[in-house]
mmCIF file with all atom_site columns, C-alpha atoms in Angstrom:
data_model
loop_
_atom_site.group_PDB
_atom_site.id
_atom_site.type_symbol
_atom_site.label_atom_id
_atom_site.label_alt_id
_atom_site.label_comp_id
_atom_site.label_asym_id
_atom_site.label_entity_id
_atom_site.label_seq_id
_atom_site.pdbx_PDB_ins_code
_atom_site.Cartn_x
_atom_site.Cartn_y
_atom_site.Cartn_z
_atom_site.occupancy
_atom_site.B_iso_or_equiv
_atom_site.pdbx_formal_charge
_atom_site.auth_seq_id
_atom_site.auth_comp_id
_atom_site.auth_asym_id
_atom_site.auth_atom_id
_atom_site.pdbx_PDB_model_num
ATOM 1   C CA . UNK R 1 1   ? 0.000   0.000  0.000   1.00 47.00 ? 29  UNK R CA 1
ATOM 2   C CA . UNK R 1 2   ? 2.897   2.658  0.900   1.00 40.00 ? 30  UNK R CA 1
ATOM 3   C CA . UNK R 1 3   ? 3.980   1.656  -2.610  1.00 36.00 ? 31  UNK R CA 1
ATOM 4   C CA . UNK R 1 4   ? 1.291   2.606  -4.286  1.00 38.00 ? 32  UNK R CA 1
ATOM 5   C CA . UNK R 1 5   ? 0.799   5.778  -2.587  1.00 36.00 ? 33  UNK R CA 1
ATOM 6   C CA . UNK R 1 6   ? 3.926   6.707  -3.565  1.00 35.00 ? 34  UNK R CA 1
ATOM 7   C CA . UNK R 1 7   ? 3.532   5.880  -6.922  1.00 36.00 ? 35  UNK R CA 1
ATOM 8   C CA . UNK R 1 8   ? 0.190   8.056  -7.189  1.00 35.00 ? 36  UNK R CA 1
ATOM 9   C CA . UNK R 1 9   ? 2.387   10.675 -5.251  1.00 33.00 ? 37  UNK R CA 1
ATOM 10  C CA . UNK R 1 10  ? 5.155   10.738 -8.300  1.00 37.00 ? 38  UNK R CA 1
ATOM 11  C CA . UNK R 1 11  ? 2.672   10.468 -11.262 1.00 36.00 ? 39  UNK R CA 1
ATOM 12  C CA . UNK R 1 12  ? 0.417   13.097 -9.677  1.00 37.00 ? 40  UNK R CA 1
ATOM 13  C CA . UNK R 1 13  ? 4.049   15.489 -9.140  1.00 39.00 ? 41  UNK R CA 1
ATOM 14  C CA . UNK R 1 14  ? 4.810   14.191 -12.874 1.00 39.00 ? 42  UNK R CA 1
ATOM 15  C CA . UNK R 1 15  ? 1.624   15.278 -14.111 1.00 42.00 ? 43  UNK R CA 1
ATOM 16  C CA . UNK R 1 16  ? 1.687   18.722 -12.587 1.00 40.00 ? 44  UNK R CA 1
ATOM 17  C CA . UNK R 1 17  ? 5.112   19.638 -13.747 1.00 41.00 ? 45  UNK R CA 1
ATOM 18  C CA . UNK R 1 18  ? 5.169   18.462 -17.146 1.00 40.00 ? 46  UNK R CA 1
ATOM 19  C CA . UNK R 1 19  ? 6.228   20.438 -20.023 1.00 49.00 ? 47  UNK R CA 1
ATOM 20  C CA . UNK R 1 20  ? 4.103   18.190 -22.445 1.00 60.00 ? 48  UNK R CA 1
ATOM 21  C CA . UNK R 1 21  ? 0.910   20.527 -23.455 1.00 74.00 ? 49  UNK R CA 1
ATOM 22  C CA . UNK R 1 22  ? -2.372  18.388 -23.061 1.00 84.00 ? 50  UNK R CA 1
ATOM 23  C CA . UNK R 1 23  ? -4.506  18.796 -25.848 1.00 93.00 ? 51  UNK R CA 1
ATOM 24  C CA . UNK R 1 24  ? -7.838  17.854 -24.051 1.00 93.00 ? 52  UNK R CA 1
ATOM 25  C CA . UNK R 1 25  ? -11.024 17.718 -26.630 1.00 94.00 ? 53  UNK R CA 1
ATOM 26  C CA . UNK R 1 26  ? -8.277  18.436 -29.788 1.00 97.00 ? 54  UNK R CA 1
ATOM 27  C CA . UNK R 1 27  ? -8.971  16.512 -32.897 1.00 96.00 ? 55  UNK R CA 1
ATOM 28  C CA . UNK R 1 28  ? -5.687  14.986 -34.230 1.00 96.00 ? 56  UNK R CA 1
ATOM 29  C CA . UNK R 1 29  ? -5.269  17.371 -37.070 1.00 97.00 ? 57  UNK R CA 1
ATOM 30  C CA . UNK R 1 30  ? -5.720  20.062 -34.617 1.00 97.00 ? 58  UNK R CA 1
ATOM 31  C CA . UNK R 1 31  ? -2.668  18.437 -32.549 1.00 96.00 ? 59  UNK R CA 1
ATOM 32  C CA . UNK R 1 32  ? -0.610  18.095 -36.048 1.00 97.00 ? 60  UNK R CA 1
ATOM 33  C CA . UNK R 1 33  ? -1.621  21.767 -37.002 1.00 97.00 ? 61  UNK R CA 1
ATOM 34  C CA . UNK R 1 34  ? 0.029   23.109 -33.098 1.00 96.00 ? 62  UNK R CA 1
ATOM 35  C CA . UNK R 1 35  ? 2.964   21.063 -33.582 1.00 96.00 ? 63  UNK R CA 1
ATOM 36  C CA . UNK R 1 36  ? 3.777   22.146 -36.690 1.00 95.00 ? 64  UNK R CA 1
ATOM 37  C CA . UNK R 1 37  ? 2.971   26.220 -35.813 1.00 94.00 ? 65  UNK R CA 1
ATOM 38  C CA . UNK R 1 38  ? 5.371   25.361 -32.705 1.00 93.00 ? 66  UNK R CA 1
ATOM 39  C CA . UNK R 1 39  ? 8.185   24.198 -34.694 1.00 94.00 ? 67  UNK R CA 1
ATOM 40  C CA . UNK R 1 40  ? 7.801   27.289 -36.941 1.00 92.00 ? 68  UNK R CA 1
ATOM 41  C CA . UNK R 1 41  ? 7.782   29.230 -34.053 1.00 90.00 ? 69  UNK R CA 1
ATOM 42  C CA . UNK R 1 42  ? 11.087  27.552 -32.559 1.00 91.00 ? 70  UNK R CA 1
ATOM 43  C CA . UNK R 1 43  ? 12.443  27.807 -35.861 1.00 90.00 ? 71  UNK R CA 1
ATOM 44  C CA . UNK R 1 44  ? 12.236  31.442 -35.995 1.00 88.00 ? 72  UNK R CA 1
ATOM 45  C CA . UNK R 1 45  ? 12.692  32.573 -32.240 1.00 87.00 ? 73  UNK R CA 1
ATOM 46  C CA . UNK R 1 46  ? 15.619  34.648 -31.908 1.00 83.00 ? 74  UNK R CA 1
ATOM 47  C CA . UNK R 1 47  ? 16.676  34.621 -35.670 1.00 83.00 ? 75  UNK R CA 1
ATOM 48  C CA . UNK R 1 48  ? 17.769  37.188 -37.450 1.00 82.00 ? 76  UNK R CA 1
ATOM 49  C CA . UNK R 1 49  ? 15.786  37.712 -40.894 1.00 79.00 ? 77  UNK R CA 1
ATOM 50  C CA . UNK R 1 50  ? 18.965  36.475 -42.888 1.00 81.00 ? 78  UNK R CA 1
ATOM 51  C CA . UNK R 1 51  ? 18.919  33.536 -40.772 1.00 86.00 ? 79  UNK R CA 1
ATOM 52  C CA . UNK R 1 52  ? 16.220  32.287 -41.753 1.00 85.00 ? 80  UNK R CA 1
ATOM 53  C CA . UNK R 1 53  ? 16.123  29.752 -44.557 1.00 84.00 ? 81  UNK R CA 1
ATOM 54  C CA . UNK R 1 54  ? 12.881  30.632 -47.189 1.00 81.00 ? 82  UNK R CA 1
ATOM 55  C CA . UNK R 1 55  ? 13.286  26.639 -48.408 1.00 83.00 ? 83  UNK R CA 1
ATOM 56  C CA . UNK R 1 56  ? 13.123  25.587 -44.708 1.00 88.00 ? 84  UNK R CA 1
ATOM 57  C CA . UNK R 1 57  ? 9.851   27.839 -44.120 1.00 87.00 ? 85  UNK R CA 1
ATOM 58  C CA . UNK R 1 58  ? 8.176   26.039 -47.255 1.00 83.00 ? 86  UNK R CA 1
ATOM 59  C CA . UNK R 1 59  ? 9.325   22.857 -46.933 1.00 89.00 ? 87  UNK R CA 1
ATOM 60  C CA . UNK R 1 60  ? 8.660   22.299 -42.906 1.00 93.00 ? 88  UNK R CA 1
ATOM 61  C CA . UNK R 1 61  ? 6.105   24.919 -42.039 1.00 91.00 ? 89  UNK R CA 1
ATOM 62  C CA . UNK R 1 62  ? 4.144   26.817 -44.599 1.00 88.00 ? 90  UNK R CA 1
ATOM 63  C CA . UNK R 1 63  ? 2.021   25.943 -47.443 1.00 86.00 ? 91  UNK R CA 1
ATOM 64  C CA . UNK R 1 64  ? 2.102   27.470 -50.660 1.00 77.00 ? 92  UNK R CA 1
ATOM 65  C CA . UNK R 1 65  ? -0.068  26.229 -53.616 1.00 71.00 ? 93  UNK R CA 1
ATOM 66  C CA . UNK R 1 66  ? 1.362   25.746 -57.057 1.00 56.00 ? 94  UNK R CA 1
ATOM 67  C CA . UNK R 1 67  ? 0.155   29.702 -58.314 1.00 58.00 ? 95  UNK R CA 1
ATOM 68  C CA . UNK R 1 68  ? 2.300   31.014 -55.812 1.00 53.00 ? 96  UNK R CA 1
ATOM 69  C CA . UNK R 1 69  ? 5.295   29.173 -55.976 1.00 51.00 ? 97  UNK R CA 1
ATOM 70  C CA . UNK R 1 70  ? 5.592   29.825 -59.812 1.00 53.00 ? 98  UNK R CA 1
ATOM 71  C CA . UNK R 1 71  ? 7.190   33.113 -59.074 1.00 53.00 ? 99  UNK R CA 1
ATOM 72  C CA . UNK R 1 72  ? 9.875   31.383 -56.542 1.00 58.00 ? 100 UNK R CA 1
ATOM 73  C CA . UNK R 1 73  ? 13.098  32.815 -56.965 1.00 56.00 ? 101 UNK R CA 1
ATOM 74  C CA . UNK R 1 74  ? 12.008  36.084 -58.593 1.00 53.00 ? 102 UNK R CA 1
ATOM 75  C CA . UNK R 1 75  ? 12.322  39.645 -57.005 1.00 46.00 ? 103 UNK R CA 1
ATOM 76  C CA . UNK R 1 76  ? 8.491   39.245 -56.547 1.00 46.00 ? 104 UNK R CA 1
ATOM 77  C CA . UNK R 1 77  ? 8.644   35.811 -54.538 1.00 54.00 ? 105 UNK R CA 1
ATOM 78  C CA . UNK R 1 78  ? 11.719  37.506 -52.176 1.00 50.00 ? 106 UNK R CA 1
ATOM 79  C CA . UNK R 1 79  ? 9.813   40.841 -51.704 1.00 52.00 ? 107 UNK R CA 1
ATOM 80  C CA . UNK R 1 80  ? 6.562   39.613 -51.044 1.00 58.00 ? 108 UNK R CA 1
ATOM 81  C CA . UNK R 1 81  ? 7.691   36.748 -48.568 1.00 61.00 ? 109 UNK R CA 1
ATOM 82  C CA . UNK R 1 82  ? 9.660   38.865 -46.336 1.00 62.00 ? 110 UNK R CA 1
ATOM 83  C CA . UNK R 1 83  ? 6.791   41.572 -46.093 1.00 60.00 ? 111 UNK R CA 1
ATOM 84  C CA . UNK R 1 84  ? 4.431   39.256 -45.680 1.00 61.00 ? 112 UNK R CA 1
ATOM 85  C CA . UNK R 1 85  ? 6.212   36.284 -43.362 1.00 68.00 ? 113 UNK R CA 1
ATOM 86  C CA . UNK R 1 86  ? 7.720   39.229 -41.638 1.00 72.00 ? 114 UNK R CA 1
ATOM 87  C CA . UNK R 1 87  ? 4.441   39.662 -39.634 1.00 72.00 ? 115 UNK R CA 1
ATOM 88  C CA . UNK R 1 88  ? 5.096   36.104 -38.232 1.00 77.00 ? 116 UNK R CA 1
ATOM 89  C CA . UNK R 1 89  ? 8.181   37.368 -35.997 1.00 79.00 ? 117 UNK R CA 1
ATOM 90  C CA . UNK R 1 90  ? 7.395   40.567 -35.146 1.00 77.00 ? 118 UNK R CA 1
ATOM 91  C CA . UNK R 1 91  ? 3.884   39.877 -33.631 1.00 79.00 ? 119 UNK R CA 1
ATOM 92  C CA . UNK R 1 92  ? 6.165   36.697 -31.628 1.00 82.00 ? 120 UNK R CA 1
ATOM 93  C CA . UNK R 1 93  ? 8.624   39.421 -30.531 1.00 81.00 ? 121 UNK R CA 1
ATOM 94  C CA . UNK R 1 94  ? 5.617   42.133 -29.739 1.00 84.00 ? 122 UNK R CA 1
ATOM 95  C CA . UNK R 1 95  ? 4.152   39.825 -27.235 1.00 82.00 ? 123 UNK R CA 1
ATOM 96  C CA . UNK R 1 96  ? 7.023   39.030 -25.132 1.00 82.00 ? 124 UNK R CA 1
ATOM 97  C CA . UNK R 1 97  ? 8.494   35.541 -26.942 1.00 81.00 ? 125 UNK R CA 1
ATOM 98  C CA . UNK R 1 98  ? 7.025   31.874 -28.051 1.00 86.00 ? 126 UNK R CA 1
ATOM 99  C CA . UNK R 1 99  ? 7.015   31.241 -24.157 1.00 90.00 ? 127 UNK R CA 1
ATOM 100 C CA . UNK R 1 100 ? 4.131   33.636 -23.806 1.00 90.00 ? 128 UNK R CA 1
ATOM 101 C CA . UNK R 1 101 ? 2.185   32.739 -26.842 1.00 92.00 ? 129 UNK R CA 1
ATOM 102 C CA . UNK R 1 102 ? -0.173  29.489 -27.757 1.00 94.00 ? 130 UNK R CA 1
ATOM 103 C CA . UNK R 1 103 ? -2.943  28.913 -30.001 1.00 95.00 ? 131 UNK R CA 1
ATOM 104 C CA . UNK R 1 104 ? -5.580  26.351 -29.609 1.00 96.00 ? 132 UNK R CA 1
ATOM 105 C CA . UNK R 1 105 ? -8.455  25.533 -32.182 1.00 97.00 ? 133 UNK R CA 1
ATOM 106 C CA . UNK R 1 106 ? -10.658 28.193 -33.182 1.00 97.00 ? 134 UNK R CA 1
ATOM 107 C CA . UNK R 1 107 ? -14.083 25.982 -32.219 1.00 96.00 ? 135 UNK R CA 1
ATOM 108 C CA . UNK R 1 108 ? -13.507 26.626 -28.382 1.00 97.00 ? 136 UNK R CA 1
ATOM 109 C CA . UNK R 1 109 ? -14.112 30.606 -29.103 1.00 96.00 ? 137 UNK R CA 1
ATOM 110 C CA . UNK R 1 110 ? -17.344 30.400 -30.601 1.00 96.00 ? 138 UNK R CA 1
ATOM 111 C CA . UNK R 1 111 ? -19.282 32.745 -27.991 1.00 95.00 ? 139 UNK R CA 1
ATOM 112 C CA . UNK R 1 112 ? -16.087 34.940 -28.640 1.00 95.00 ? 140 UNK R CA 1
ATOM 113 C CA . UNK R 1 113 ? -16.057 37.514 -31.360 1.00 94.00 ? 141 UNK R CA 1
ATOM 114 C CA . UNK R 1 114 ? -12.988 36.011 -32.989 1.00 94.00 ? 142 UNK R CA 1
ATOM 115 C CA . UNK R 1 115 ? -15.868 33.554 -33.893 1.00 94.00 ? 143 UNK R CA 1
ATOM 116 C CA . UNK R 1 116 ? -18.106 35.911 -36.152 1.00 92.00 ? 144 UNK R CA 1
ATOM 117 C CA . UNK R 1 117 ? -16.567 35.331 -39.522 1.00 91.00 ? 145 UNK R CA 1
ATOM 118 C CA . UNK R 1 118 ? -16.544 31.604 -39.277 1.00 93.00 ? 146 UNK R CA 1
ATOM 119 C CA . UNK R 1 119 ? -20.049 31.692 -38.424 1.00 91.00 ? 147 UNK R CA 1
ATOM 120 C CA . UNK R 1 120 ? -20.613 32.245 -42.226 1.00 88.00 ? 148 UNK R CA 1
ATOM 121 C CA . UNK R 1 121 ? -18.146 33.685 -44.548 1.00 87.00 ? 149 UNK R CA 1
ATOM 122 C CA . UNK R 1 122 ? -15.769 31.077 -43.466 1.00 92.00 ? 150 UNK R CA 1
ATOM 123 C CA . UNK R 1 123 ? -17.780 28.251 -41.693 1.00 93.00 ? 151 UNK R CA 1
ATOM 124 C CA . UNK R 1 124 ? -15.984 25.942 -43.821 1.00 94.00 ? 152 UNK R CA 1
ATOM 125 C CA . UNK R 1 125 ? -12.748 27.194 -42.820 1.00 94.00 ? 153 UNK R CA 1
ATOM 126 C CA . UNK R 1 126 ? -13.556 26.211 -38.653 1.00 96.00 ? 154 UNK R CA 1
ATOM 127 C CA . UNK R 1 127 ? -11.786 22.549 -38.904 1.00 96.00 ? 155 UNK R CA 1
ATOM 128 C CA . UNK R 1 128 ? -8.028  24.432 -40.037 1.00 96.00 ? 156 UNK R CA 1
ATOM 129 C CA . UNK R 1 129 ? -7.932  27.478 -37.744 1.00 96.00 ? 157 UNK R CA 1
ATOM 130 C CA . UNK R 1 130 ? -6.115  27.865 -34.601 1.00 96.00 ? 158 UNK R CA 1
ATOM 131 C CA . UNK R 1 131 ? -6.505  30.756 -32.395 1.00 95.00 ? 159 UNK R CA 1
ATOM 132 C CA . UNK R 1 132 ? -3.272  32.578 -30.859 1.00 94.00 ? 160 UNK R CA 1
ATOM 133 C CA . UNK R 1 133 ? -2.998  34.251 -27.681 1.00 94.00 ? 161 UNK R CA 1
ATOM 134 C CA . UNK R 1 134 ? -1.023  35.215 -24.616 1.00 93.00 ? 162 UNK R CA 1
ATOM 135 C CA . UNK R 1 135 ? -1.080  32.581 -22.467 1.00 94.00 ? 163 UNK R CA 1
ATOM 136 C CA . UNK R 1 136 ? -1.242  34.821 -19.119 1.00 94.00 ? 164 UNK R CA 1
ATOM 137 C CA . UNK R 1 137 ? -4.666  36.406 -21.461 1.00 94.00 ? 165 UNK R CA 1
ATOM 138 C CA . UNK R 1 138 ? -6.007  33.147 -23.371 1.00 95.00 ? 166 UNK R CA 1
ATOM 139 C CA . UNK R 1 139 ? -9.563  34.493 -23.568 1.00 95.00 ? 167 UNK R CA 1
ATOM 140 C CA . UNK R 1 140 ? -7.968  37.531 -25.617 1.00 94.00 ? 168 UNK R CA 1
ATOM 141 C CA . UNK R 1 141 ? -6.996  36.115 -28.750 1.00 94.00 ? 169 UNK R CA 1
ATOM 142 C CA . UNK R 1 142 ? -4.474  38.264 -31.000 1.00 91.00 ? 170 UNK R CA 1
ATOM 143 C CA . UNK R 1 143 ? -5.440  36.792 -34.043 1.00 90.00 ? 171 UNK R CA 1
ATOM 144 C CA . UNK R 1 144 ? -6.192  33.108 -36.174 1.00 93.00 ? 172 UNK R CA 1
ATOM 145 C CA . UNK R 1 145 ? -4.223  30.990 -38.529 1.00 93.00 ? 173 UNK R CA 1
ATOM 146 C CA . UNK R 1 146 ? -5.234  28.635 -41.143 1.00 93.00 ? 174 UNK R CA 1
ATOM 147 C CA . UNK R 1 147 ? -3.932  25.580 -41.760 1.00 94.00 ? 175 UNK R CA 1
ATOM 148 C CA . UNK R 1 148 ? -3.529  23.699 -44.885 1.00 93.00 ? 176 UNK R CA 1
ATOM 149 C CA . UNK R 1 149 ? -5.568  20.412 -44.330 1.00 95.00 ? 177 UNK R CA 1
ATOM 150 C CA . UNK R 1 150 ? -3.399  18.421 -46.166 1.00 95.00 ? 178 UNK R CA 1
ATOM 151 C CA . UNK R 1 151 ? 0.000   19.027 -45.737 1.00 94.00 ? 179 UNK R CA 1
ATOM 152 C CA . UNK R 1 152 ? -0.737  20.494 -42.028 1.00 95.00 ? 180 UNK R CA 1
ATOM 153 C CA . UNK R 1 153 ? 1.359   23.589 -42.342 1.00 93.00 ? 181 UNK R CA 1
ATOM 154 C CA . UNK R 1 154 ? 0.395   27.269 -41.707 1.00 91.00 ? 182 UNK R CA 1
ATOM 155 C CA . UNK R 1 155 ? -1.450  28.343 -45.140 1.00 88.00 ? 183 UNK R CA 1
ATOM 156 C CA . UNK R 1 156 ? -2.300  31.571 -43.445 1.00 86.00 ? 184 UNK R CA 1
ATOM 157 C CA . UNK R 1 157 ? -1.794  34.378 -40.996 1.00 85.00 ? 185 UNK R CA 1
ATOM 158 C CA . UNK R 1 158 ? -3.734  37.353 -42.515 1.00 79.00 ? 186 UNK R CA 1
ATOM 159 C CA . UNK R 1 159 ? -7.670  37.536 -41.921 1.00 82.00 ? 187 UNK R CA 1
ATOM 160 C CA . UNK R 1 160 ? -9.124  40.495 -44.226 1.00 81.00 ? 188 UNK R CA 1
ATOM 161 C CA . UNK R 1 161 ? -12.256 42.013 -43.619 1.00 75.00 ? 189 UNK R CA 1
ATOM 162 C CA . UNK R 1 162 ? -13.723 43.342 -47.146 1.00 72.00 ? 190 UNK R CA 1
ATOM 163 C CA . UNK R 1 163 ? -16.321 45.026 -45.363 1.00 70.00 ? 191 UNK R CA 1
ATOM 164 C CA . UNK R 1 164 ? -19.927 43.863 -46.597 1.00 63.00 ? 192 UNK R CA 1
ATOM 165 C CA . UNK R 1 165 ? -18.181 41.239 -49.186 1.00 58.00 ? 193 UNK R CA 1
ATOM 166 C CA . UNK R 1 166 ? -16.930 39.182 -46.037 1.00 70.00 ? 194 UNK R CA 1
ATOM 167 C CA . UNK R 1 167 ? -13.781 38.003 -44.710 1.00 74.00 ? 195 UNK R CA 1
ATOM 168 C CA . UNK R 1 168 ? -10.691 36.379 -46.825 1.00 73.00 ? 196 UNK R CA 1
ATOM 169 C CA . UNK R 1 169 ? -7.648  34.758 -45.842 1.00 76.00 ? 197 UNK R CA 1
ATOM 170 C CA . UNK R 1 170 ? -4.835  36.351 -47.453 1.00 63.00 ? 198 UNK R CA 1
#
């Protein structure tokens, strides 16, 4: 018996202290999707802009579709992903570092208005988003990220309102 109270004892300590994030209620393309926005995240923490490899990005982390990556390689392709993927670091940096960010899926904010666009202009969208947030403030997200279904990598970042039109991912 004093074994098995101490047993409880450790796995209870275990439990309480682990690093491991529990994704309670997640779907396991949710799961995939958070890994893979983690390892972009670790990826890019504390990197300088030169550091970071644009084949790495596309290959690991971020989906492109076949229109886009036609103009890889050109002065378009460069100037366009380092606006754009520039966004990715700064709002990292701008809220204090990856160890004060995380996401979770998009379905467990639907009485939040984060919500409202994926009630109808993008209700088919709900499966592949992922809602970011401090973690000391998780019930004021900072934004949403879509997901390619397929490959599982950030597709993403930029939600566009186009006023009475609806609301686009760019």
């Amino acid at each position: 018996m004093k074994y098995y109270a101490l047993f409880l004892l450790c796995v209870t300590v275990l439990n309480l202290y682990s690093q491991e994030k529990k994704f309670i209620d997640w779907l396991p393309q949710e799961v995939e999707y958070y890994k893979n926005l983690k390892g972009l995240a670790e990826y890019i923490n504390n990197k300088d802009k030169a550091d970071i490899s644009k084949d790495t990005l596309l290959n690991k982390y971020i989906y492109m579709d076949m229109d886009t990556l036609k103009y890889k390689g050109t002065i378009y392709d460069m100037a366009n992903m380092d606006t754009i993927f520039s966004l990715i670091p700064h709002a990292i940096r701008k809220n204090g570092g990856i160890e004060n960010l995380d996401a979770k899926p998009i379905r467990f904010y639907k009485d939040h208005e984060v919500y409202r666009p994926f009630e109808r202009a993008l209700k088919d969208a709900v499966p592949f988003v992922l809602v970011y947030y401090r973690k000391e403030r998780p019930d004021e997200p900072l934004g949403t990220l879509l997901f390619d279904p397929k490959t599982r990598k950030l597709a993403s970042w930029i939600l566009i309102s186009q006023g009475g039109s609806g609301w686009y991912y760019f």
